[in-house]
């Protein structure tokens, strides 16, 4: 079987890091026999510039025909003045909604070699391995009504709606319970049930799912406490499940525990196994074109793609192991380097991962 992968480089550093993913996928094809066909399309600001919309119909059509998609990053200040529906981020939200990508998996794993790069002491984060399961197509990012209006007293106000249906909560809950069953058997559901009615329902539904998963210990935590606990004692967590807004914030918080946001991959999955894979970090316009971007989160996203959408778990392991060997060799991009360390450029880091893969292939 030949897998069709849609490559969406996006904006600013996006093309730089996706180029390294291209190298790795072609290496897997040459050295390990992966049958893969890569297609390229626009999404985000580049799509606005080229085609007038952040999600062109042609891109969506290719995505529907693909087995998986890999995204670099979208957005940048040059598009901030556009109407909201034409901003690059709307393309990302739209493709998630159009493809039903409701389950976002964000692992936060600390490679031993990067313990010193974490914002916390090594003894606090050593051995860190957390999976954050974030609901991705509901909540306040998609709720209606929303907008900006003028009150009767002449003051302008912005308003958004936070709404979750029990079916949406149950669907993401099942993904999280299944993930916990495959891992350490601990699931922490994060909400704000002491303030929000949507969170009251969230907690009720998660609690109702628990008896069907006797091998998983379910706990609940308010989001403000969860943020504090991620910094205070992050290793207490195994799998965390939460809504769209809270997951967006907590996953970025977890990113810094791993040494750099440049180390975090993610997967956004539908109910059939199609996934959109992307690094958690943004488009970093301040370093675009300078060879400073860390491609490792993108390469680890490739590993997630191989595992979750392409049924190539062995190759996923090989990519992750190659990244680990490169880090063990001492190579560091600018975001990982300590003062006085030599800095490895983006392309050179990708080349090193390819070399590590080829060495294993013999």
XYZ file of C-alpha atoms in Angstrom:
362
model
C 0.000 0.000 0.000
C 1.217 3.485 -0.869
C 0.350 6.123 1.705
C -0.645 9.582 0.537
C 0.653 12.330 2.804
C -0.352 15.950 2.313
C 2.452 18.361 3.201
C 1.311 21.818 4.335
C 4.431 23.955 4.935
C 2.507 27.073 5.966
C 4.191 30.307 6.978
C 7.566 31.685 8.110
C 9.575 28.788 9.637
C 6.950 26.296 8.448
C 8.631 25.554 5.094
C 12.019 25.167 6.829
C 10.864 22.516 9.276
C 8.625 20.697 6.791
C 11.640 20.423 4.472
C 13.368 18.381 7.185
C 10.309 16.156 7.524
C 10.426 15.625 3.761
C 14.039 14.439 4.120
C 13.103 11.970 6.842
C 10.120 10.544 4.962
C 12.201 10.093 1.802
C 14.916 8.436 3.876
C 12.359 6.015 5.312
C 11.243 5.252 1.769
C 14.803 4.660 0.523
C 16.238 2.850 3.539
C 13.238 1.023 4.995
C 10.808 0.631 2.105
C 8.089 2.988 3.269
C 5.697 3.434 0.344
C 4.718 7.072 0.553
C 3.619 9.738 -1.891
C 4.022 13.369 -0.833
C 1.767 16.133 -2.129
C 2.089 19.837 -1.274
C -0.606 22.467 -0.778
C -1.207 25.862 0.820
C -2.752 26.555 4.211
C -2.639 29.727 6.305
C -1.096 33.043 5.326
C 0.613 31.642 2.242
C -2.804 30.470 1.047
C -4.281 33.920 1.639
C -1.507 35.468 -0.458
C -1.676 32.901 -3.258
C -5.375 32.009 -3.338
C -7.227 34.629 -1.306
C -8.396 32.339 1.500
C -6.619 30.590 4.407
C -8.141 27.209 3.468
C -8.493 26.816 -0.307
C -10.998 24.284 -1.577
C -8.179 22.526 -3.432
C -6.262 22.007 -0.182
C -9.326 20.624 1.565
C -9.949 18.289 -1.363
C -6.412 16.923 -1.223
C -6.712 16.460 2.543
C -9.884 14.406 2.099
C -8.017 12.095 -0.286
C -4.884 11.725 1.874
C -4.077 9.184 4.574
C -2.525 11.894 6.757
C -1.390 15.502 6.623
C 1.685 17.209 8.055
C 1.552 20.920 8.874
C 4.440 23.279 9.558
C 2.992 26.415 11.168
C 0.618 29.216 10.206
C 0.273 32.899 10.938
C 2.326 36.057 11.230
C 1.958 39.759 11.929
C 1.599 40.700 8.277
C -1.878 39.143 8.220
C -3.118 40.577 11.535
C -5.021 43.380 9.824
C -7.199 41.072 7.741
C -10.835 40.400 8.492
C -11.116 37.554 11.011
C -12.371 34.995 8.474
C -9.299 35.570 6.272
C -6.638 35.309 8.960
C -4.257 32.340 8.687
C -5.400 30.774 11.963
C -8.935 30.510 10.598
C -7.611 28.095 7.988
C -6.274 25.826 10.706
C -9.501 25.957 12.692
C -11.506 25.351 9.526
C -9.573 22.284 8.390
C -9.920 20.765 11.867
C -13.674 21.335 11.758
C -14.159 20.249 8.128
C -12.255 16.995 8.672
C -13.737 16.266 12.088
C -10.363 16.310 13.825
C -11.788 16.297 17.327
C -9.002 14.595 19.309
C -5.706 16.380 19.844
C -2.871 14.315 21.346
C 0.041 16.308 22.745
C 2.797 14.270 24.395
C 5.244 16.065 26.666
C 8.273 13.812 27.018
C 11.604 14.912 28.439
C 14.563 13.375 26.664
C 17.186 12.665 29.358
C 19.775 14.721 27.476
C 17.577 17.826 27.785
C 16.935 17.720 31.529
C 19.211 20.722 31.975
C 17.290 22.727 29.368
C 13.984 22.483 31.218
C 12.742 25.525 33.082
C 12.478 23.313 36.200
C 15.171 21.508 38.169
C 16.235 18.170 36.641
C 15.106 16.226 39.705
C 11.576 17.619 39.246
C 11.203 16.779 35.562
C 13.478 13.755 35.075
C 11.464 10.921 33.544
C 8.601 13.198 32.520
C 6.113 11.515 30.168
C 2.682 13.171 29.955
C -0.007 12.899 27.287
C -2.500 15.768 27.064
C -5.710 14.840 25.237
C -7.459 18.035 24.120
C -10.929 18.306 22.614
C -10.379 20.240 19.415
C -13.570 21.030 17.527
C -15.867 22.374 20.244
C -15.794 24.752 23.162
C -15.299 28.483 23.156
C -13.266 28.570 19.927
C -16.289 27.402 17.929
C -19.266 28.416 20.042
C -21.997 30.786 18.836
C -23.029 33.506 19.319
C -19.754 35.388 19.218
C -18.620 38.801 18.086
C -18.019 42.409 19.019
C -20.946 44.713 19.633
C -21.828 48.062 21.123
C -23.917 48.132 24.268
C -26.751 50.589 24.819
C -24.405 52.718 26.907
C -22.056 53.070 23.927
C -19.312 50.789 25.289
C -18.027 48.125 22.911
C -17.771 44.569 24.228
C -16.510 41.271 22.900
C -18.404 38.047 23.608
C -17.900 34.336 23.057
C -19.900 31.234 23.920
C -18.468 28.196 25.721
C -20.670 25.200 24.981
C -20.124 21.433 25.038
C -22.607 18.675 24.271
C -22.529 15.467 26.283
C -21.776 13.563 23.063
C -18.694 15.712 22.379
C -17.439 15.175 25.912
C -18.030 11.426 25.795
C -16.230 11.115 22.456
C -13.029 12.772 23.679
C -13.359 10.988 26.999
C -13.291 7.603 25.281
C -10.077 8.581 23.488
C -8.501 9.636 26.775
C -9.560 6.514 28.684
C -8.204 4.320 25.870
C -4.898 6.196 25.954
C -4.668 5.754 29.730
C -5.328 2.024 29.358
C -2.336 1.778 27.002
C -0.137 3.795 29.350
C 0.005 4.017 33.141
C -3.699 3.717 33.925
C -4.031 7.244 35.357
C -6.406 9.821 33.852
C -6.842 13.351 35.176
C -9.823 15.260 33.782
C -9.286 19.026 33.925
C -12.214 21.430 34.149
C -13.558 24.473 36.004
C -16.682 22.862 37.412
C -16.802 25.206 40.395
C -17.582 28.130 38.058
C -18.725 26.900 34.628
C -21.866 24.908 33.847
C -20.166 23.447 30.768
C -17.529 22.048 33.121
C -20.190 20.651 35.448
C -21.460 18.596 32.518
C -17.881 17.738 31.501
C -17.176 16.289 34.955
C -20.515 14.430 35.050
C -19.884 12.751 31.678
C -16.266 11.825 32.472
C -17.374 10.295 35.765
C -20.060 8.328 33.939
C -17.492 6.818 31.569
C -15.228 5.572 34.337
C -17.080 2.317 35.212
C -16.543 1.102 31.640
C -12.788 1.438 32.141
C -12.036 -0.319 35.437
C -8.312 -0.392 34.722
C -8.084 3.401 34.748
C -8.040 5.549 37.862
C -9.943 8.765 37.101
C -9.294 11.980 38.988
C -10.566 15.524 38.514
C -8.718 18.818 38.858
C -9.615 22.455 38.341
C -7.639 24.029 35.528
C -5.941 26.660 37.684
C -4.674 23.967 40.055
C -3.630 21.803 37.096
C -1.480 24.624 35.750
C 0.157 25.005 39.151
C 0.690 21.267 39.549
C 2.331 21.014 36.117
C 4.993 23.375 37.425
C 5.139 22.038 40.986
C 5.097 18.255 40.447
C 4.532 17.345 36.780
C 5.395 13.659 37.109
C 2.152 13.045 39.025
C 0.342 13.136 35.669
C 0.046 10.354 33.109
C -2.837 11.285 30.788
C -4.735 14.576 31.094
C -7.988 15.252 29.236
C -9.599 18.649 28.889
C -11.476 21.020 26.624
C -10.258 23.156 23.781
C -9.283 26.342 25.605
C -7.805 24.717 28.698
C -5.894 22.195 26.580
C -4.423 24.956 24.441
C -2.997 26.638 27.535
C -1.887 23.571 29.492
C -0.097 21.958 26.560
C 2.026 25.067 26.050
C 2.767 25.091 29.768
C 3.870 21.461 29.536
C 6.046 22.350 26.564
C 8.519 24.286 28.682
C 8.962 21.309 30.997
C 10.581 19.448 28.105
C 13.280 22.062 27.520
C 11.703 23.849 24.576
C 8.396 24.187 22.792
C 10.457 23.113 19.779
C 10.356 19.549 21.115
C 6.589 19.013 21.224
C 4.720 17.200 18.441
C 0.972 16.804 18.192
C -1.683 14.777 16.415
C -5.253 15.830 15.614
C -7.341 12.767 14.786
C -10.756 11.983 13.392
C -12.815 8.917 14.286
C -11.343 6.827 11.436
C -7.640 7.429 12.121
C -6.895 10.243 9.688
C -4.674 12.783 11.359
C -3.254 16.249 10.929
C 0.196 16.299 12.511
C 2.042 19.445 13.534
C 4.545 20.820 16.010
C 2.971 22.705 18.906
C 5.066 25.821 18.337
C 4.057 28.723 16.110
C 5.477 30.194 12.932
C 8.241 32.209 14.693
C 8.542 35.052 12.163
C 11.424 36.558 14.161
C 13.746 33.687 13.193
C 12.315 32.715 9.796
C 14.875 32.186 7.059
C 17.802 32.164 9.475
C 18.234 28.413 9.967
C 17.502 28.753 13.685
C 14.250 26.791 13.876
C 14.223 23.493 15.749
C 12.832 20.798 13.398
C 12.642 18.058 16.026
C 9.019 18.651 17.033
C 8.109 18.294 13.365
C 10.135 15.083 13.041
C 8.504 13.719 16.169
C 5.163 14.655 14.582
C 6.206 12.463 11.656
C 6.719 9.634 14.150
C 3.213 10.186 15.524
C 1.862 10.140 11.970
C 3.599 6.848 11.253
C 2.162 5.336 14.427
C -1.400 6.643 14.459
C -2.394 7.044 10.784
C -0.014 4.955 8.679
C 0.175 1.831 10.882
C 3.984 1.912 10.802
C 4.781 1.669 14.496
C 8.237 0.200 13.918
C 9.268 3.138 11.751
C 7.811 5.539 14.319
C 10.067 3.961 16.934
C 13.047 4.313 14.602
C 12.447 8.032 14.089
C 12.097 8.660 17.828
C 15.231 6.661 18.523
C 17.137 8.573 15.850
C 16.132 11.874 17.464
C 17.286 10.552 20.833
C 20.658 9.502 19.403
C 21.174 12.904 17.801
C 20.471 14.634 21.107
C 22.753 12.190 22.907
C 25.523 13.123 20.479
C 25.343 16.686 21.780
C 23.770 18.471 18.814
C 21.553 21.380 19.844
C 19.505 23.944 17.947
C 19.510 27.485 19.306
C 16.486 26.965 21.558
C 18.153 23.988 23.265
C 21.706 25.246 23.503
C 23.203 26.328 26.822
C 25.455 29.400 26.923
C 28.693 28.567 25.192
C 27.320 25.543 23.315
C 27.762 25.298 19.571
C 24.468 25.702 17.718
C 23.295 23.321 15.008
C 21.279 24.916 12.177
C 17.869 23.618 11.153
C 18.963 21.723 8.050
C 21.999 20.227 9.779
C 19.801 18.887 12.576
C 17.506 17.264 10.031
C 20.519 15.820 8.224
C 21.789 14.362 11.496
C 18.479 12.557 12.097
C 18.578 11.195 8.540
C 22.168 10.027 9.080
C 21.154 8.291 12.309
C 18.341 6.507 10.469
C 20.605 5.420 7.628
C 23.195 4.151 10.100
C 20.569 1.935 11.694
C 19.479 0.648 8.314
C 23.051 -0.347 7.560
